[in-house]
XYZ file of C-alpha atoms in Angstrom:
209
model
C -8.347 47.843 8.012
C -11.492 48.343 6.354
C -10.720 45.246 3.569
C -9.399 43.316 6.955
C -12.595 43.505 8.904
C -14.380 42.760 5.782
C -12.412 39.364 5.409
C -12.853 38.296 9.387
C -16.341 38.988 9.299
C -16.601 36.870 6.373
C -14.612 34.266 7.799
C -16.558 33.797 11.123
C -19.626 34.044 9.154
C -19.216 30.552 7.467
C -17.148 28.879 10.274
C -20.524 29.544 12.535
C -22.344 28.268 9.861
C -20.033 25.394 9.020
C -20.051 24.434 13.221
C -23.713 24.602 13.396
C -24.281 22.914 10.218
C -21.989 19.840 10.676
C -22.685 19.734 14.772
C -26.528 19.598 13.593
C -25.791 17.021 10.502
C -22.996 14.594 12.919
C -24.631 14.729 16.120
C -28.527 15.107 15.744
C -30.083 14.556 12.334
C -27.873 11.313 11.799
C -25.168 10.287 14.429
C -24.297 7.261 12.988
C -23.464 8.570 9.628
C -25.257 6.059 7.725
C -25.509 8.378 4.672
C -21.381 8.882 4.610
C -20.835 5.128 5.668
C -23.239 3.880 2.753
C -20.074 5.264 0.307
C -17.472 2.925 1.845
C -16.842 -0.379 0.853
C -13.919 -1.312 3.196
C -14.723 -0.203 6.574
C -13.945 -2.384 9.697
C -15.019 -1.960 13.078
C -17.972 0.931 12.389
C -18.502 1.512 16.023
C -14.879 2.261 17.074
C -14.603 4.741 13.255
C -17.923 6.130 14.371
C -16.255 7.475 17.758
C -13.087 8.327 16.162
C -15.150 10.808 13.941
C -16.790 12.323 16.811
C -13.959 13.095 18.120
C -12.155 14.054 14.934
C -15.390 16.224 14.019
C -15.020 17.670 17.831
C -11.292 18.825 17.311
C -12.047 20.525 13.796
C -14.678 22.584 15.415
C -12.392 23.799 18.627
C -9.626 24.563 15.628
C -12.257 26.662 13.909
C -13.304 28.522 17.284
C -9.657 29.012 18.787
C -8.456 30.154 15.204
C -11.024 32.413 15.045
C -10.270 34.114 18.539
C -7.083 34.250 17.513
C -7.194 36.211 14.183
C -9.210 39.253 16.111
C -7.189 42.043 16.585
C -9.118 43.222 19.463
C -8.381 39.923 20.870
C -4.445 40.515 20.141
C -4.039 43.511 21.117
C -6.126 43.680 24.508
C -5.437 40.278 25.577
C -1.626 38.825 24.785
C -1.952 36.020 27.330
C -5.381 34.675 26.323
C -4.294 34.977 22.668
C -1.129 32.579 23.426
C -3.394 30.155 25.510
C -6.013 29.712 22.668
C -3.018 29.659 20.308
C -2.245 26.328 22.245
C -5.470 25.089 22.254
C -5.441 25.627 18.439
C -2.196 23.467 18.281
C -3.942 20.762 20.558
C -6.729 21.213 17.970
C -4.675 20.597 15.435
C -3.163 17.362 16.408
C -6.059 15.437 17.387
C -7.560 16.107 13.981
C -4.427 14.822 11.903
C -4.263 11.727 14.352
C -7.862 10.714 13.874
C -7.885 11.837 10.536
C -4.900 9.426 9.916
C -6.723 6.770 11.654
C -9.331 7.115 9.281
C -7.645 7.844 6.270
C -7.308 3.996 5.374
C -10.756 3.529 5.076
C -11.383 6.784 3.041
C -14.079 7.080 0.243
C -12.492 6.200 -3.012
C -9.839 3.962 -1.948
C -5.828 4.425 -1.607
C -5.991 7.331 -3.775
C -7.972 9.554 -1.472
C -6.270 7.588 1.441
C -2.981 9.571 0.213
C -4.563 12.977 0.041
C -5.596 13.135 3.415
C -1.840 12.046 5.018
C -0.870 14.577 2.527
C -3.261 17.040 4.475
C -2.447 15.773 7.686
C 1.611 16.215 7.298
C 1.242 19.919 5.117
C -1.206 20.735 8.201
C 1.379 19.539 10.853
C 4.101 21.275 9.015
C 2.927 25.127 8.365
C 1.454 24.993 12.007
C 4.998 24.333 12.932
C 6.308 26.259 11.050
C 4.088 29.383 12.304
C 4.872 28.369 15.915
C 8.719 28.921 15.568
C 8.033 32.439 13.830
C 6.406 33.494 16.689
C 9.168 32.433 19.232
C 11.608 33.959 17.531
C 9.233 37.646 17.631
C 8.198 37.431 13.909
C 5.033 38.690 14.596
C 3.962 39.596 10.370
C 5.491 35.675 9.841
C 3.488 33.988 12.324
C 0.616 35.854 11.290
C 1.192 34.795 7.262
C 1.515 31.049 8.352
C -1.322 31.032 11.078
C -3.457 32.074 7.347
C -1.674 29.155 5.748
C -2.803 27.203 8.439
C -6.184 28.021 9.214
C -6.814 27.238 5.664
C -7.351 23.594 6.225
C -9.792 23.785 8.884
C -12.068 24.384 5.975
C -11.143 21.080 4.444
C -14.132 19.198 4.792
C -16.118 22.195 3.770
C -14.289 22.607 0.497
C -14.575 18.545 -0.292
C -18.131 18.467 0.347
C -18.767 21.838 -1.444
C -16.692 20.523 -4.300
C -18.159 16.841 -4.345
C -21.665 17.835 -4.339
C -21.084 19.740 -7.260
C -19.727 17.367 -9.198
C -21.904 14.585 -7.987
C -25.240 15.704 -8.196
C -24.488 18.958 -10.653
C -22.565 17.277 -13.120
C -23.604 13.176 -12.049
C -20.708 11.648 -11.761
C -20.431 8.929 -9.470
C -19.792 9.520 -5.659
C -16.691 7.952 -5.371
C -15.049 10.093 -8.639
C -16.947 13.029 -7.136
C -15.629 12.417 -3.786
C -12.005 12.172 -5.482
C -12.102 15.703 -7.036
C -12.881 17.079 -3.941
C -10.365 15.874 -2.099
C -7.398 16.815 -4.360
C -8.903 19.804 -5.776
C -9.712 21.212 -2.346
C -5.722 20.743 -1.265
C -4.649 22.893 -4.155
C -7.703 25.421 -3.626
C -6.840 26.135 0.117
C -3.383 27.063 -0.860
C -4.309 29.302 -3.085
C -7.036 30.940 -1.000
C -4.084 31.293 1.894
C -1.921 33.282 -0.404
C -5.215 35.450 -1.634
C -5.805 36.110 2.032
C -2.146 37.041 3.179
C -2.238 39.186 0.124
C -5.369 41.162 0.024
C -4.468 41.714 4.120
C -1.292 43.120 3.018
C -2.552 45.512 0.598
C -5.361 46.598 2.559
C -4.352 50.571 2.600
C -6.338 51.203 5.814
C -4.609 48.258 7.705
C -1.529 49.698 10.128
């Protein structure tokens, strides 16, 4: 339990962080993204993607919260009925961040290339959070649990491409675009792996029940 706690304190540590950070960066120090939009070549109708990102930006941040909740066990374990309610709201969450994100994915940094990743994301998303809601209706509690990781994952997505395209960008100075392009690919395969780290270390955690 000890290597458990260790992990969700960890975990709501930089989704805090990431919330405050990207509320502050979206919504205060520049709401009309004129750094991001300076990368695209091919957007239409700025206003109307501007709002879609709100609310796309809005909808990753209640996933991140409700997810959060959800992976307490004090949460669990005290309060069943919340825990399915937020569990919904997570779901809601969910799907109004592939559906903008699939609006915008056409107009994504880097062209078609990058424009594929992200309806990759959106559909691997879609499917695992599925997925984790049928475990859980048919009373596979351990399931549900290993496929709520898998999905949570992703909520980090735009943290992960941004980590990664920094890096390469200003640490090794490749252009934005190329930059950009690593991110987005590399952070698919990365999340994946970190889901099956997670499920793994929580399941050989010899203080967890």
């Amino acid at each position: 339990m000890k290597k458990t706690k260790s992990l969700y304190l960890a975990m709501a540590i930089v989704s805090f962080g990431f919330i405050l950070y990207t509320t502050y960066s979206n919504f205060i120090r520049d709401p009309e993204a004129s750094g991001f939009l300076g990368h695209k070549t091919n957007l239409k109708h700025v206003s109307v993607w501007l709002k879609v990102m709100d609310i796309h930006i809005a909808g990753a941040c209640v996933a991140m919260i409700a997810g959060l909740l959800n992976f307490s066990r004090w949460m669990r374990t005290n309060y069943v009925k919340v825990h399915r309610k937020i569990g919904y709201v997570y779901v809601a969450a969910v799907a109004v961040v592939d559906l903008t994100s699939g609006y915008m994915a056409p107009y994504s940094t880097g062209g078609k290339i990058n424009s594929v990743a992200f309806n990759m994301v959106n559909i691997i998303w879609l499917v695992v959070t599925v997925i984790a809601i049928m475990k859980i209706r048919k009373k596979q509690v351990e399931a549900h649990r290993k496929w709520m990781i898998r999905s949570y994952a992703f909520v980090f997505t735009n943290l992960f491409i941004h980590l990664i395209t920094t890096a390469f960008h200003r640490g090794f100075g490749m252009t934005y675009a190329d930059s950009y392009t690593i991110g987005v690919y590399s952070s698919i395969v990365l999340l994946l792996l970190l889901a099956e780290f997670l499920i793994r270390q929580i399941k050989t955690d010899p203080e967890r029940p």
